Amino acid sequence: MQKLLIATTNEGKIKEINDSYKDLEIELIELRKIVNEDFKVKETGHTFEDNAVIKAKEYAKKSKMITLAEDSGIDIDCLEGKLGIYSARFLKGKTDEEKNQIILNMMKKVPKAKRTARFRVAIAIAAPNKKVEVIEAISEGTISSQAKGDNGFGYDEIFIPKGSRRTYAQFSINEKNKKSFRAAALARARKILKGFMK
């Protein structure tokens, strides 16, 4: 069975990737199981795509395995670039719940029409021979007035995708695996992944 390195230590992302690819005949290897903790890739890119490619290439080279890496985050229009590629590092040291509450407090007086936001994700698949391909997906939506839901991580509990009245964290696991922005990117990445595994 072929192996695929998942280049993240984020438990929520690992679960979504595992759920999306559980039907494939691929052994998914978690990063922490094979890479020394001292080996960290610096995310020096200026876009989600840049950072996903940097991580996929470096970990593929280090592990000598086909590697899937992703970089994602949220853009909140009224906060003018405070998050984006810095989403994971925003308010570093705070829990997801604390970050979400701080954002909601910052937006307390922002009317519904101006609470527009979008999740972005870039997924890069790289081989040790330096071949790399990238998939991107975007989910437009709005920021809720309060945190809701228990089935998510990161900013899921404050993001309402377009066409829904619920936050991503209020979706069931099955719904999220079918409808989320990351699920859309992972679904599109399947064909590419199969090509790498030939």
Coordinates of C-alpha atoms in Angstrom, one line a residue:
M1 CA 0.0 0.0 0.0
Q2 CA 1.3 3.4 -1.0
K3 CA 1.9 6.0 1.8
L4 CA 0.9 9.7 1.9
L5 CA 2.4 12.0 4.4
I6 CA -0.1 14.5 5.9
A7 CA 2.1 17.6 6.6
T8 CA 0.2 19.1 9.5
T9 CA -0.1 18.5 13.3
N10 CA -3.5 20.2 13.4
E11 CA -5.9 17.5 14.7
G12 CA -8.9 19.0 13.1
K13 CA -7.3 19.1 9.7
I14 CA -6.0 15.5 10.1
K15 CA -9.5 14.3 10.9
E16 CA -11.0 16.0 7.8
I17 CA -8.3 14.6 5.5
N18 CA -8.6 11.1 7.0
D19 CA -12.4 11.2 6.6
S20 CA -12.1 12.4 3.0
Y21 CA -9.6 9.8 1.9
K22 CA -10.6 6.8 4.0
D23 CA -11.9 4.9 0.9
L24 CA -8.6 5.2 -1.0
E25 CA -6.0 2.4 -0.8
I26 CA -3.5 4.7 0.8
E27 CA -1.8 4.6 4.2
L28 CA -2.0 8.1 5.7
I29 CA 1.0 9.0 7.8
E30 CA 0.8 11.8 10.3
L31 CA 3.7 14.3 10.3
R32 CA 4.6 13.9 14.0
K33 CA 5.1 10.2 13.6
I34 CA 8.1 10.5 11.2
V35 CA 9.5 14.0 11.4
N36 CA 11.8 15.2 14.2
E37 CA 10.1 17.9 16.2
D38 CA 13.2 20.1 15.6
F39 CA 12.4 20.1 11.9
K40 CA 10.0 22.9 11.2
V41 CA 9.3 24.5 7.9
K42 CA 9.2 28.2 7.9
E43 CA 6.1 29.6 6.1
T44 CA 7.7 32.5 4.3
G45 CA 5.2 32.7 1.4
H46 CA 3.0 35.7 0.7
T47 CA -0.1 33.6 -0.3
F48 CA -1.8 30.4 0.9
E49 CA -0.5 28.7 -2.2
D50 CA 3.1 29.7 -1.5
N51 CA 3.0 28.3 2.0
A52 CA 1.3 25.1 1.0
V53 CA 3.9 24.5 -1.7
I54 CA 6.8 25.3 0.6
K55 CA 5.6 22.8 3.2
A56 CA 4.7 20.0 0.7
K57 CA 8.1 20.3 -1.0
E58 CA 10.2 20.5 2.1
Y59 CA 8.4 17.6 3.9
A60 CA 8.5 15.4 0.7
K61 CA 12.2 16.0 0.5
K62 CA 12.8 15.3 4.2
S63 CA 10.5 12.2 4.4
K64 CA 11.1 10.9 0.8
M65 CA 7.3 10.4 0.6
I66 CA 4.6 11.9 -1.4
T67 CA 3.3 14.7 0.8
L68 CA 0.0 16.6 1.1
A69 CA 0.3 20.0 2.7
E70 CA -2.3 22.7 3.1
D71 CA -2.4 26.3 4.1
S72 CA -5.7 28.0 5.0
G73 CA -7.2 30.9 6.7
I74 CA -10.0 33.4 6.9
D75 CA -10.3 36.9 5.4
I76 CA -12.6 39.2 7.3
D77 CA -13.3 42.3 5.2
C78 CA -13.9 44.8 8.0
L79 CA -10.7 43.8 9.7
E80 CA -8.6 44.8 6.7
G81 CA -6.0 42.1 6.4
K82 CA -5.4 41.3 10.0
L83 CA -5.9 37.6 9.4
G84 CA -5.5 36.0 5.9
I85 CA -2.2 34.1 5.8
Y86 CA -1.6 35.1 9.4
S87 CA -4.9 33.4 10.6
A88 CA -3.1 30.6 12.5
R89 CA -0.6 33.1 14.1
F90 CA -3.3 35.8 14.9
L91 CA -3.4 36.2 18.7
K92 CA -0.8 33.5 19.1
G93 CA -1.1 31.7 22.4
K94 CA -4.9 32.1 22.6
T95 CA -7.3 29.2 22.2
D96 CA -9.7 29.0 19.3
E97 CA -12.5 30.0 21.5
E98 CA -10.6 33.0 22.9
K99 CA -9.6 34.2 19.4
N100 CA -13.2 33.9 18.1
Q101 CA -14.5 35.9 21.1
I102 CA -12.0 38.6 20.6
I103 CA -12.9 38.9 16.9
L104 CA -16.6 39.0 17.8
N105 CA -15.9 41.8 20.3
M106 CA -13.9 43.7 17.6
M107 CA -16.9 43.4 15.3
K108 CA -19.6 44.2 17.9
K109 CA -20.8 47.4 16.1
V110 CA -20.3 46.0 12.5
P111 CA -23.7 45.7 10.8
K112 CA -24.7 42.4 9.1
A113 CA -24.1 43.7 5.6
K114 CA -20.5 44.5 6.4
R115 CA -19.6 41.2 8.2
T116 CA -18.5 39.6 4.9
A117 CA -15.7 37.0 5.1
R118 CA -14.2 34.1 3.2
F119 CA -12.3 30.9 4.0
R120 CA -9.5 30.1 1.7
V121 CA -7.5 26.9 1.4
A122 CA -4.6 25.8 -0.8
I123 CA -3.6 22.1 -1.0
A124 CA -0.3 21.2 -2.4
I125 CA 0.8 17.6 -3.3
A126 CA 4.5 17.1 -3.8
A127 CA 6.7 14.1 -4.6
P128 CA 10.3 13.7 -3.5
N129 CA 11.3 14.2 -7.2
K130 CA 10.1 17.9 -6.8
K131 CA 6.9 17.4 -8.8
V132 CA 4.2 19.5 -7.2
E133 CA 0.6 20.4 -7.9
V134 CA -1.8 22.8 -6.1
I135 CA -5.6 23.1 -5.7
E136 CA -7.3 26.1 -4.2
A137 CA -10.9 26.6 -2.9
I138 CA -12.8 29.5 -1.4
S139 CA -16.0 29.6 0.7
E140 CA -17.7 33.0 0.9
G141 CA -19.8 33.8 3.9
T142 CA -20.3 36.1 6.9
I143 CA -19.2 36.3 10.5
S144 CA -21.9 35.4 13.0
S145 CA -22.9 37.7 15.9
Q146 CA -22.0 34.9 18.4
A147 CA -19.9 31.7 18.4
K148 CA -22.1 28.6 17.7
G149 CA -21.5 24.9 17.3
D150 CA -19.2 22.2 18.6
N151 CA -18.1 20.3 15.4
G152 CA -15.3 22.5 14.3
F153 CA -12.0 24.1 15.0
G154 CA -10.3 27.4 14.2
Y155 CA -12.8 29.9 13.1
D156 CA -15.6 27.4 12.2
E157 CA -17.8 28.5 15.0
I158 CA -18.1 32.1 13.8
F159 CA -18.3 31.5 10.0
I160 CA -21.6 31.1 8.3
P161 CA -21.1 29.9 4.7
K162 CA -23.2 31.5 1.9
G163 CA -26.6 29.9 1.6
S164 CA -26.6 28.6 5.2
R165 CA -28.0 29.9 8.4
R166 CA -25.6 27.8 10.5
T167 CA -21.9 28.1 11.2
Y168 CA -19.5 25.4 10.0
A169 CA -19.2 24.2 13.6
Q170 CA -23.0 23.5 13.6
F171 CA -22.7 21.2 10.6
S172 CA -22.6 17.5 11.3
I173 CA -19.2 15.8 10.5
N174 CA -20.8 14.2 7.4
E175 CA -22.2 17.6 6.2
K176 CA -18.9 19.3 6.8
N177 CA -17.0 16.6 4.9
K178 CA -19.3 17.2 1.9
K179 CA -19.8 21.0 2.0
S180 CA -16.8 22.7 3.6
F181 CA -14.2 24.6 1.6
R182 CA -11.5 22.1 2.6
A183 CA -13.7 19.2 1.6
A184 CA -14.2 20.8 -1.8
A185 CA -10.4 21.2 -2.3
L186 CA -9.7 17.6 -1.0
A187 CA -12.3 16.2 -3.4
R188 CA -10.6 18.0 -6.3
A189 CA -7.2 16.9 -5.1
R190 CA -8.2 13.2 -5.3
K191 CA -7.5 12.9 -9.1
I192 CA -4.1 14.6 -8.7
L193 CA -3.3 12.3 -5.8
K194 CA -4.2 9.2 -7.9
G195 CA -1.8 10.5 -10.6
F196 CA 1.0 10.8 -8.0
M197 CA 0.4 7.2 -6.8
K198 CA 0.7 5.5 -10.2

